Amino acid sequence: MSHEEDNIPDYDSDDEPNKVHQPKNDQMVANHSSFNDFNLKEDLLRSVKEAGFERPSEVQYNCIPNAIHGTDILCQAKAGTGKTAVFVLSVLNQLAEDTPPYSCLVLCHTRELAFQIKNEFKRLGKYTNFKTRAIFGGVEEQDDIAILKQKKPHILVATPGRCLSLINMKNSVIEAKNVKYFVVDECDRVMESIKMRSDVQEIFMKLPLQKQVMMFSGTMSTESKKICRKFMKDQLEIFIEDNAKLVLHGLEQYHLKLEEKQKIPILIQFLNQLSFNQVIIFVNKVERAIYLSKYLQEEKKLENSVIYRTLSQDQRTKVYSEFKEGKKEFQLQLIYSEEVLILKELTQLLILICLKNKMIICIELEEQVVLKQKELLFLSFLLKIMNRF
């Protein structure tokens, strides 16, 4: 099958223009002061309350009333605004007791995000009987196949490559014909990768024509919007692009321009003087992550764990689990990633971000550049990840 975009049914044509609803500062699709106003099932309202959700965010009260009725959704809003809850609650609310397996397929660009989305379905669907599984690279395909044959989840969360590989197998365990709800989270990151975009397109073409499509992202380029619209029909579009809304409430951000030799001493100074429970430090090279981890442990007696791309999935899961459960008195995690956008664009900077008692620190090496709103938004996304721990 060709992977060209023209193979995707293009509903955004001159013959059938999109019906786009974009909220303005003085215009909302709906104004719900409580999750009770959404006509959610009692089991979902119970889990929402237990999760500590008090009032719907702007994104939620614009999207959920439409999403639960099957409307296609294209949504861009800052991290921490509750976009994940939009598609989780909307899908769970529409699933019936006799729903067949693989009724919902959620695609995302990293294994960690797939794991988090799976947990969000489990958290908000804890009083339902719907099963959720996550599949991604780094795990033997035969292990995934064995689990999927045994569990047959109603909701499958996957990275595009692993999902397509299993769908293309003879006598595939994934019953693609059952998919009624198709979600792409962090769609901007997915669509900017030619390989992932191609995989998503091929997966999409193997699904039933009649299905609800929802796509979400913290950032969304003009090109990504154009591509995403090809998957949709009569979609609701929510773009919250107000610059004042690109930073999470209660978030303090600091950045320092430093010489290379200053970075570790200043980092140690921060770690010694500031009060916190958990810290995540991002660096741009595996060697630097390993060195810094060893230095902090041996010279400064700061317990920490280190994670990078070439670790096995079992090792990565172990590190994240220990970090989440707080097994060490001092929680410090060093993460190397060549795939994180911000690490390619921020240089000669030490970025310290504080939210209550949690911090993210990014250390880079080369030339100076100026912080952009997109990078700040991405850092806010990282804080969203931390808040799940």
mmCIF file with all atom_site columns, C-alpha atoms in Angstrom, residues 30-220:
data_model
loop_
_atom_site.group_PDB
_atom_site.id
_atom_site.type_symbol
_atom_site.label_atom_id
_atom_site.label_alt_id
_atom_site.label_comp_id
_atom_site.label_asym_id
_atom_site.label_entity_id
_atom_site.label_seq_id
_atom_site.pdbx_PDB_ins_code
_atom_site.Cartn_x
_atom_site.Cartn_y
_atom_site.Cartn_z
_atom_site.occupancy
_atom_site.B_iso_or_equiv
_atom_site.pdbx_formal_charge
_atom_site.auth_seq_id
_atom_site.auth_comp_id
_atom_site.auth_asym_id
_atom_site.auth_atom_id
_atom_site.pdbx_PDB_model_num
ATOM 1   C CA . ALA A 1 30  ? -20.450 25.381  26.329 1.00 0.00 ? 30  ALA A CA 1
ATOM 2   C CA . ASN A 1 31  ? -19.882 26.620  29.857 1.00 0.00 ? 31  ASN A CA 1
ATOM 3   C CA . HIS A 1 32  ? -20.038 23.738  32.299 1.00 0.00 ? 32  HIS A CA 1
ATOM 4   C CA . SER A 1 33  ? -19.192 24.484  35.915 1.00 0.00 ? 33  SER A CA 1
ATOM 5   C CA . SER A 1 34  ? -19.164 20.825  36.908 1.00 0.00 ? 34  SER A CA 1
ATOM 6   C CA . PHE A 1 35  ? -18.412 17.423  35.393 1.00 0.00 ? 35  PHE A CA 1
ATOM 7   C CA . ASN A 1 36  ? -21.984 16.526  36.381 1.00 0.00 ? 36  ASN A CA 1
ATOM 8   C CA . ASP A 1 37  ? -23.152 18.740  33.512 1.00 0.00 ? 37  ASP A CA 1
ATOM 9   C CA . PHE A 1 38  ? -21.578 16.474  30.893 1.00 0.00 ? 38  PHE A CA 1
ATOM 10  C CA . ASN A 1 39  ? -24.043 13.589  31.259 1.00 0.00 ? 39  ASN A CA 1
ATOM 11  C CA . LEU A 1 40  ? -21.198 11.241  32.111 1.00 0.00 ? 40  LEU A CA 1
ATOM 12  C CA . LYS A 1 41  ? -21.967 7.804   33.483 1.00 0.00 ? 41  LYS A CA 1
ATOM 13  C CA . GLU A 1 42  ? -22.073 7.506   37.266 1.00 0.00 ? 42  GLU A CA 1
ATOM 14  C CA . ASP A 1 43  ? -19.064 5.190   37.298 1.00 0.00 ? 43  ASP A CA 1
ATOM 15  C CA . LEU A 1 44  ? -17.013 7.846   35.520 1.00 0.00 ? 44  LEU A CA 1
ATOM 16  C CA . LEU A 1 45  ? -18.200 10.682  37.747 1.00 0.00 ? 45  LEU A CA 1
ATOM 17  C CA . ARG A 1 46  ? -17.160 8.632   40.747 1.00 0.00 ? 46  ARG A CA 1
ATOM 18  C CA . SER A 1 47  ? -13.632 8.115   39.419 1.00 0.00 ? 47  SER A CA 1
ATOM 19  C CA . VAL A 1 48  ? -13.388 11.770  38.347 1.00 0.00 ? 48  VAL A CA 1
ATOM 20  C CA . LYS A 1 49  ? -14.192 12.833  41.889 1.00 0.00 ? 49  LYS A CA 1
ATOM 21  C CA . GLU A 1 50  ? -11.674 10.404  43.364 1.00 0.00 ? 50  GLU A CA 1
ATOM 22  C CA . ALA A 1 51  ? -9.034  11.692  40.935 1.00 0.00 ? 51  ALA A CA 1
ATOM 23  C CA . GLY A 1 52  ? -9.459  15.143  42.460 1.00 0.00 ? 52  GLY A CA 1
ATOM 24  C CA . PHE A 1 53  ? -10.907 16.878  39.398 1.00 0.00 ? 53  PHE A CA 1
ATOM 25  C CA . GLU A 1 54  ? -12.996 19.761  40.710 1.00 0.00 ? 54  GLU A CA 1
ATOM 26  C CA . ARG A 1 55  ? -14.069 21.790  37.686 1.00 0.00 ? 55  ARG A CA 1
ATOM 27  C CA . PRO A 1 56  ? -13.641 21.197  33.964 1.00 0.00 ? 56  PRO A CA 1
ATOM 28  C CA . SER A 1 57  ? -10.834 23.117  32.307 1.00 0.00 ? 57  SER A CA 1
ATOM 29  C CA . GLU A 1 58  ? -11.499 25.343  29.308 1.00 0.00 ? 58  GLU A CA 1
ATOM 30  C CA . VAL A 1 59  ? -10.442 22.548  26.965 1.00 0.00 ? 59  VAL A CA 1
ATOM 31  C CA . GLN A 1 60  ? -12.643 20.009  28.732 1.00 0.00 ? 60  GLN A CA 1
ATOM 32  C CA . TYR A 1 61  ? -15.824 22.050  28.756 1.00 0.00 ? 61  TYR A CA 1
ATOM 33  C CA . ASN A 1 62  ? -15.357 22.911  25.098 1.00 0.00 ? 62  ASN A CA 1
ATOM 34  C CA . CYS A 1 63  ? -14.487 19.402  23.925 1.00 0.00 ? 63  CYS A CA 1
ATOM 35  C CA . ILE A 1 64  ? -16.223 16.819  26.117 1.00 0.00 ? 64  ILE A CA 1
ATOM 36  C CA . PRO A 1 65  ? -19.885 17.728  25.363 1.00 0.00 ? 65  PRO A CA 1
ATOM 37  C CA . ASN A 1 66  ? -19.135 17.321  21.660 1.00 0.00 ? 66  ASN A CA 1
ATOM 38  C CA . ALA A 1 67  ? -16.754 14.378  21.934 1.00 0.00 ? 67  ALA A CA 1
ATOM 39  C CA . ILE A 1 68  ? -19.193 12.197  23.893 1.00 0.00 ? 68  ILE A CA 1
ATOM 40  C CA . HIS A 1 69  ? -21.615 12.514  20.970 1.00 0.00 ? 69  HIS A CA 1
ATOM 41  C CA . GLY A 1 70  ? -19.088 11.239  18.445 1.00 0.00 ? 70  GLY A CA 1
ATOM 42  C CA . THR A 1 71  ? -17.811 14.519  17.001 1.00 0.00 ? 71  THR A CA 1
ATOM 43  C CA . ASP A 1 72  ? -14.304 14.476  15.531 1.00 0.00 ? 72  ASP A CA 1
ATOM 44  C CA . ILE A 1 73  ? -11.960 16.652  17.616 1.00 0.00 ? 73  ILE A CA 1
ATOM 45  C CA . LEU A 1 74  ? -8.767  18.533  16.723 1.00 0.00 ? 74  LEU A CA 1
ATOM 46  C CA . CYS A 1 75  ? -7.379  20.208  19.838 1.00 0.00 ? 75  CYS A CA 1
ATOM 47  C CA . GLN A 1 76  ? -4.249  22.200  20.610 1.00 0.00 ? 76  GLN A CA 1
ATOM 48  C CA . ALA A 1 77  ? -3.715  23.542  24.114 1.00 0.00 ? 77  ALA A CA 1
ATOM 49  C CA . LYS A 1 78  ? -0.923  23.817  26.639 1.00 0.00 ? 78  LYS A CA 1
ATOM 50  C CA . ALA A 1 79  ? 0.204   20.903  28.765 1.00 0.00 ? 79  ALA A CA 1
ATOM 51  C CA . GLY A 1 80  ? -1.676  20.447  32.000 1.00 0.00 ? 80  GLY A CA 1
ATOM 52  C CA . THR A 1 81  ? -5.057  21.567  30.648 1.00 0.00 ? 81  THR A CA 1
ATOM 53  C CA . GLY A 1 82  ? -6.647  18.123  30.782 1.00 0.00 ? 82  GLY A CA 1
ATOM 54  C CA . LYS A 1 83  ? -6.552  17.081  27.123 1.00 0.00 ? 83  LYS A CA 1
ATOM 55  C CA . THR A 1 84  ? -5.948  13.442  28.020 1.00 0.00 ? 84  THR A CA 1
ATOM 56  C CA . ALA A 1 85  ? -9.063  13.364  30.189 1.00 0.00 ? 85  ALA A CA 1
ATOM 57  C CA . VAL A 1 86  ? -11.076 14.637  27.212 1.00 0.00 ? 86  VAL A CA 1
ATOM 58  C CA . PHE A 1 87  ? -10.554 11.547  25.091 1.00 0.00 ? 87  PHE A CA 1
ATOM 59  C CA . VAL A 1 88  ? -10.360 9.119   28.017 1.00 0.00 ? 88  VAL A CA 1
ATOM 60  C CA . LEU A 1 89  ? -13.710 10.194  29.462 1.00 0.00 ? 89  LEU A CA 1
ATOM 61  C CA . SER A 1 90  ? -15.331 10.599  26.043 1.00 0.00 ? 90  SER A CA 1
ATOM 62  C CA . VAL A 1 91  ? -14.359 7.107   24.914 1.00 0.00 ? 91  VAL A CA 1
ATOM 63  C CA . LEU A 1 92  ? -15.245 5.419   28.205 1.00 0.00 ? 92  LEU A CA 1
ATOM 64  C CA . ASN A 1 93  ? -18.618 7.177   28.245 1.00 0.00 ? 93  ASN A CA 1
ATOM 65  C CA . GLN A 1 94  ? -19.480 5.872   24.762 1.00 0.00 ? 94  GLN A CA 1
ATOM 66  C CA . LEU A 1 95  ? -18.406 2.260   25.276 1.00 0.00 ? 95  LEU A CA 1
ATOM 67  C CA . ALA A 1 96  ? -21.302 -0.116  25.934 1.00 0.00 ? 96  ALA A CA 1
ATOM 68  C CA . GLU A 1 97  ? -21.272 -3.227  28.110 1.00 0.00 ? 97  GLU A CA 1
ATOM 69  C CA . ASP A 1 98  ? -21.240 -5.446  25.011 1.00 0.00 ? 98  ASP A CA 1
ATOM 70  C CA . THR A 1 99  ? -18.449 -3.456  23.354 1.00 0.00 ? 99  THR A CA 1
ATOM 71  C CA . PRO A 1 100 ? -16.151 -5.791  21.363 1.00 0.00 ? 100 PRO A CA 1
ATOM 72  C CA . PRO A 1 101 ? -12.386 -5.811  21.928 1.00 0.00 ? 101 PRO A CA 1
ATOM 73  C CA . TYR A 1 102 ? -10.254 -3.213  20.148 1.00 0.00 ? 102 TYR A CA 1
ATOM 74  C CA . SER A 1 103 ? -13.085 -0.693  19.966 1.00 0.00 ? 103 SER A CA 1
ATOM 75  C CA . CYS A 1 104 ? -10.662 2.141   20.734 1.00 0.00 ? 104 CYS A CA 1
ATOM 76  C CA . LEU A 1 105 ? -7.158  2.652   19.348 1.00 0.00 ? 105 LEU A CA 1
ATOM 77  C CA . VAL A 1 106 ? -4.914  5.383   20.784 1.00 0.00 ? 106 VAL A CA 1
ATOM 78  C CA . LEU A 1 107 ? -1.593  6.175   19.099 1.00 0.00 ? 107 LEU A CA 1
ATOM 79  C CA . CYS A 1 108 ? 1.241   8.236   20.580 1.00 0.00 ? 108 CYS A CA 1
ATOM 80  C CA . HIS A 1 109 ? 4.909   8.809   19.826 1.00 0.00 ? 109 HIS A CA 1
ATOM 81  C CA . THR A 1 110 ? 6.740   7.303   22.829 1.00 0.00 ? 110 THR A CA 1
ATOM 82  C CA . ARG A 1 111 ? 6.468   4.195   24.974 1.00 0.00 ? 111 ARG A CA 1
ATOM 83  C CA . GLU A 1 112 ? 6.428   6.290   28.154 1.00 0.00 ? 112 GLU A CA 1
ATOM 84  C CA . LEU A 1 113 ? 3.433   8.297   26.952 1.00 0.00 ? 113 LEU A CA 1
ATOM 85  C CA . ALA A 1 114 ? 1.652   5.084   25.940 1.00 0.00 ? 114 ALA A CA 1
ATOM 86  C CA . PHE A 1 115 ? 2.208   3.763   29.446 1.00 0.00 ? 115 PHE A CA 1
ATOM 87  C CA . GLN A 1 116 ? 0.835   6.974   30.987 1.00 0.00 ? 116 GLN A CA 1
ATOM 88  C CA . ILE A 1 117 ? -2.262  7.017   28.771 1.00 0.00 ? 117 ILE A CA 1
ATOM 89  C CA . LYS A 1 118 ? -2.983  3.387   29.637 1.00 0.00 ? 118 LYS A CA 1
ATOM 90  C CA . ASN A 1 119 ? -2.802  4.280   33.326 1.00 0.00 ? 119 ASN A CA 1
ATOM 91  C CA . GLU A 1 120 ? -5.163  7.224   32.803 1.00 0.00 ? 120 GLU A CA 1
ATOM 92  C CA . PHE A 1 121 ? -7.737  4.912   31.215 1.00 0.00 ? 121 PHE A CA 1
ATOM 93  C CA . LYS A 1 122 ? -7.335  2.572   34.189 1.00 0.00 ? 122 LYS A CA 1
ATOM 94  C CA . ARG A 1 123 ? -7.622  5.421   36.689 1.00 0.00 ? 123 ARG A CA 1
ATOM 95  C CA . LEU A 1 124 ? -10.738 7.040   35.213 1.00 0.00 ? 124 LEU A CA 1
ATOM 96  C CA . GLY A 1 125 ? -12.252 3.711   34.187 1.00 0.00 ? 125 GLY A CA 1
ATOM 97  C CA . LYS A 1 126 ? -11.586 1.908   37.471 1.00 0.00 ? 126 LYS A CA 1
ATOM 98  C CA . TYR A 1 127 ? -15.307 1.323   38.103 1.00 0.00 ? 127 TYR A CA 1
ATOM 99  C CA . THR A 1 128 ? -15.975 0.004   34.598 1.00 0.00 ? 128 THR A CA 1
ATOM 100 C CA . ASN A 1 129 ? -15.246 -3.428  33.155 1.00 0.00 ? 129 ASN A CA 1
ATOM 101 C CA . PHE A 1 130 ? -13.285 -2.149  30.169 1.00 0.00 ? 130 PHE A CA 1
ATOM 102 C CA . LYS A 1 131 ? -9.738  -3.459  29.729 1.00 0.00 ? 131 LYS A CA 1
ATOM 103 C CA . THR A 1 132 ? -6.815  -1.381  28.470 1.00 0.00 ? 132 THR A CA 1
ATOM 104 C CA . ARG A 1 133 ? -3.409  -2.536  27.236 1.00 0.00 ? 133 ARG A CA 1
ATOM 105 C CA . ALA A 1 134 ? -0.345  -0.672  25.938 1.00 0.00 ? 134 ALA A CA 1
ATOM 106 C CA . ILE A 1 135 ? 2.060   -2.000  23.306 1.00 0.00 ? 135 ILE A CA 1
ATOM 107 C CA . PHE A 1 136 ? 5.302   -0.416  22.111 1.00 0.00 ? 136 PHE A CA 1
ATOM 108 C CA . GLY A 1 137 ? 8.778   -1.166  20.837 1.00 0.00 ? 137 GLY A CA 1
ATOM 109 C CA . GLY A 1 138 ? 11.440  -2.520  23.163 1.00 0.00 ? 138 GLY A CA 1
ATOM 110 C CA . VAL A 1 139 ? 9.287   -5.518  24.093 1.00 0.00 ? 139 VAL A CA 1
ATOM 111 C CA . GLU A 1 140 ? 9.272   -8.793  22.161 1.00 0.00 ? 140 GLU A CA 1
ATOM 112 C CA . GLU A 1 141 ? 6.374   -8.856  19.696 1.00 0.00 ? 141 GLU A CA 1
ATOM 113 C CA . GLN A 1 142 ? 5.519   -12.414 20.698 1.00 0.00 ? 142 GLN A CA 1
ATOM 114 C CA . ASP A 1 143 ? 5.052   -11.239 24.291 1.00 0.00 ? 143 ASP A CA 1
ATOM 115 C CA . ASP A 1 144 ? 2.586   -8.585  23.103 1.00 0.00 ? 144 ASP A CA 1
ATOM 116 C CA . ILE A 1 145 ? 0.753   -11.120 20.945 1.00 0.00 ? 145 ILE A CA 1
ATOM 117 C CA . ALA A 1 146 ? 0.433   -13.593 23.813 1.00 0.00 ? 146 ALA A CA 1
ATOM 118 C CA . ILE A 1 147 ? -0.954  -10.949 26.173 1.00 0.00 ? 147 ILE A CA 1
ATOM 119 C CA . LEU A 1 148 ? -3.368  -9.516  23.597 1.00 0.00 ? 148 LEU A CA 1
ATOM 120 C CA . LYS A 1 149 ? -4.701  -12.974 22.754 1.00 0.00 ? 149 LYS A CA 1
ATOM 121 C CA . GLN A 1 150 ? -5.329  -13.642 26.411 1.00 0.00 ? 150 GLN A CA 1
ATOM 122 C CA . LYS A 1 151 ? -6.638  -10.246 27.547 1.00 0.00 ? 151 LYS A CA 1
ATOM 123 C CA . LYS A 1 152 ? -8.318  -8.898  24.367 1.00 0.00 ? 152 LYS A CA 1
ATOM 124 C CA . PRO A 1 153 ? -8.516  -5.268  25.533 1.00 0.00 ? 153 PRO A CA 1
ATOM 125 C CA . HIS A 1 154 ? -11.344 -2.937  24.632 1.00 0.00 ? 154 HIS A CA 1
ATOM 126 C CA . ILE A 1 155 ? -8.836  -0.059  24.470 1.00 0.00 ? 155 ILE A CA 1
ATOM 127 C CA . LEU A 1 156 ? -5.405  -0.417  22.881 1.00 0.00 ? 156 LEU A CA 1
ATOM 128 C CA . VAL A 1 157 ? -2.732  2.258   23.377 1.00 0.00 ? 157 VAL A CA 1
ATOM 129 C CA . ALA A 1 158 ? 0.245   1.898   21.051 1.00 0.00 ? 158 ALA A CA 1
ATOM 130 C CA . THR A 1 159 ? 3.165   3.481   19.302 1.00 0.00 ? 159 THR A CA 1
ATOM 131 C CA . PRO A 1 160 ? 2.549   3.536   15.529 1.00 0.00 ? 160 PRO A CA 1
ATOM 132 C CA . GLY A 1 161 ? 5.374   1.198   14.508 1.00 0.00 ? 161 GLY A CA 1
ATOM 133 C CA . ARG A 1 162 ? 4.477   -1.624  16.879 1.00 0.00 ? 162 ARG A CA 1
ATOM 134 C CA . CYS A 1 163 ? 0.755   -1.270  16.154 1.00 0.00 ? 163 CYS A CA 1
ATOM 135 C CA . LEU A 1 164 ? 1.246   -1.460  12.381 1.00 0.00 ? 164 LEU A CA 1
ATOM 136 C CA . SER A 1 165 ? 3.594   -4.416  12.698 1.00 0.00 ? 165 SER A CA 1
ATOM 137 C CA . LEU A 1 166 ? 0.993   -6.428  14.615 1.00 0.00 ? 166 LEU A CA 1
ATOM 138 C CA . ILE A 1 167 ? -1.888  -5.366  12.363 1.00 0.00 ? 167 ILE A CA 1
ATOM 139 C CA . ASN A 1 168 ? 0.036   -6.460  9.257  1.00 0.00 ? 168 ASN A CA 1
ATOM 140 C CA . MET A 1 169 ? 0.680   -9.947  10.622 1.00 0.00 ? 169 MET A CA 1
ATOM 141 C CA . LYS A 1 170 ? -1.238  -12.826 9.099  1.00 0.00 ? 170 LYS A CA 1
ATOM 142 C CA . ASN A 1 171 ? -4.199  -13.642 11.346 1.00 0.00 ? 171 ASN A CA 1
ATOM 143 C CA . SER A 1 172 ? -3.494  -10.457 13.293 1.00 0.00 ? 172 SER A CA 1
ATOM 144 C CA . VAL A 1 173 ? -4.456  -10.524 16.945 1.00 0.00 ? 173 VAL A CA 1
ATOM 145 C CA . ILE A 1 174 ? -5.596  -6.887  16.641 1.00 0.00 ? 174 ILE A CA 1
ATOM 146 C CA . GLU A 1 175 ? -9.154  -6.843  15.325 1.00 0.00 ? 175 GLU A CA 1
ATOM 147 C CA . ALA A 1 176 ? -8.887  -3.562  13.406 1.00 0.00 ? 176 ALA A CA 1
ATOM 148 C CA . LYS A 1 177 ? -12.418 -3.955  12.030 1.00 0.00 ? 177 LYS A CA 1
ATOM 149 C CA . ASN A 1 178 ? -13.794 -3.244  15.526 1.00 0.00 ? 178 ASN A CA 1
ATOM 150 C CA . VAL A 1 179 ? -12.219 0.197   15.962 1.00 0.00 ? 179 VAL A CA 1
ATOM 151 C CA . LYS A 1 180 ? -14.846 2.906   16.472 1.00 0.00 ? 180 LYS A CA 1
ATOM 152 C CA . TYR A 1 181 ? -12.669 5.475   18.245 1.00 0.00 ? 181 TYR A CA 1
ATOM 153 C CA . PHE A 1 182 ? -9.292  6.527   16.830 1.00 0.00 ? 182 PHE A CA 1
ATOM 154 C CA . VAL A 1 183 ? -7.123  8.899   18.890 1.00 0.00 ? 183 VAL A CA 1
ATOM 155 C CA . VAL A 1 184 ? -3.685  10.392  18.236 1.00 0.00 ? 184 VAL A CA 1
ATOM 156 C CA . ASP A 1 185 ? -2.095  12.085  21.248 1.00 0.00 ? 185 ASP A CA 1
ATOM 157 C CA . GLU A 1 186 ? 0.738   14.570  20.752 1.00 0.00 ? 186 GLU A CA 1
ATOM 158 C CA . CYS A 1 187 ? -0.215  14.499  17.082 1.00 0.00 ? 187 CYS A CA 1
ATOM 159 C CA . ASP A 1 188 ? 2.243   17.272  16.214 1.00 0.00 ? 188 ASP A CA 1
ATOM 160 C CA . ARG A 1 189 ? 5.154   15.076  17.293 1.00 0.00 ? 189 ARG A CA 1
ATOM 161 C CA . VAL A 1 190 ? 3.678   12.087  15.469 1.00 0.00 ? 190 VAL A CA 1
ATOM 162 C CA . MET A 1 191 ? 3.032   13.920  12.211 1.00 0.00 ? 191 MET A CA 1
ATOM 163 C CA . GLU A 1 192 ? 6.420   15.647  12.091 1.00 0.00 ? 192 GLU A CA 1
ATOM 164 C CA . SER A 1 193 ? 8.098   12.234  11.878 1.00 0.00 ? 193 SER A CA 1
ATOM 165 C CA . ILE A 1 194 ? 7.808   10.963  8.300  1.00 0.00 ? 194 ILE A CA 1
ATOM 166 C CA . LYS A 1 195 ? 8.042   7.342   9.448  1.00 0.00 ? 195 LYS A CA 1
ATOM 167 C CA . MET A 1 196 ? 5.400   7.654   12.158 1.00 0.00 ? 196 MET A CA 1
ATOM 168 C CA . ARG A 1 197 ? 3.118   9.672   9.896  1.00 0.00 ? 197 ARG A CA 1
ATOM 169 C CA . SER A 1 198 ? 3.362   6.964   7.248  1.00 0.00 ? 198 SER A CA 1
ATOM 170 C CA . ASP A 1 199 ? 2.581   4.286   9.837  1.00 0.00 ? 199 ASP A CA 1
ATOM 171 C CA . VAL A 1 200 ? -0.435  6.227   11.127 1.00 0.00 ? 200 VAL A CA 1
ATOM 172 C CA . GLN A 1 201 ? -1.774  6.670   7.604  1.00 0.00 ? 201 GLN A CA 1
ATOM 173 C CA . GLU A 1 202 ? -1.463  2.966   6.841  1.00 0.00 ? 202 GLU A CA 1
ATOM 174 C CA . ILE A 1 203 ? -3.128  2.039   10.139 1.00 0.00 ? 203 ILE A CA 1
ATOM 175 C CA . PHE A 1 204 ? -5.924  4.520   9.447  1.00 0.00 ? 204 PHE A CA 1
ATOM 176 C CA . MET A 1 205 ? -6.654  2.981   6.055  1.00 0.00 ? 205 MET A CA 1
ATOM 177 C CA . LYS A 1 206 ? -7.088  -0.449  7.657  1.00 0.00 ? 206 LYS A CA 1
ATOM 178 C CA . LEU A 1 207 ? -9.774  0.802   10.057 1.00 0.00 ? 207 LEU A CA 1
ATOM 179 C CA . PRO A 1 208 ? -13.525 1.062   9.381  1.00 0.00 ? 208 PRO A CA 1
ATOM 180 C CA . LEU A 1 209 ? -14.624 4.150   7.473  1.00 0.00 ? 209 LEU A CA 1
ATOM 181 C CA . GLN A 1 210 ? -17.164 5.077   10.141 1.00 0.00 ? 210 GLN A CA 1
ATOM 182 C CA . LYS A 1 211 ? -15.278 6.014   13.289 1.00 0.00 ? 211 LYS A CA 1
ATOM 183 C CA . GLN A 1 212 ? -14.683 8.965   15.567 1.00 0.00 ? 212 GLN A CA 1
ATOM 184 C CA . VAL A 1 213 ? -11.268 10.609  15.187 1.00 0.00 ? 213 VAL A CA 1
ATOM 185 C CA . MET A 1 214 ? -9.693  12.768  17.912 1.00 0.00 ? 214 MET A CA 1
ATOM 186 C CA . MET A 1 215 ? -6.241  14.367  17.806 1.00 0.00 ? 215 MET A CA 1
ATOM 187 C CA . PHE A 1 216 ? -4.550  16.380  20.540 1.00 0.00 ? 216 PHE A CA 1
ATOM 188 C CA . SER A 1 217 ? -1.285  18.248  20.986 1.00 0.00 ? 217 SER A CA 1
ATOM 189 C CA . GLY A 1 218 ? 0.379   20.898  23.118 1.00 0.00 ? 218 GLY A CA 1
ATOM 190 C CA . THR A 1 219 ? 1.744   22.530  19.978 1.00 0.00 ? 219 THR A CA 1
ATOM 191 C CA . MET A 1 220 ? 0.538   22.280  16.419 1.00 0.00 ? 220 MET A CA 1
#
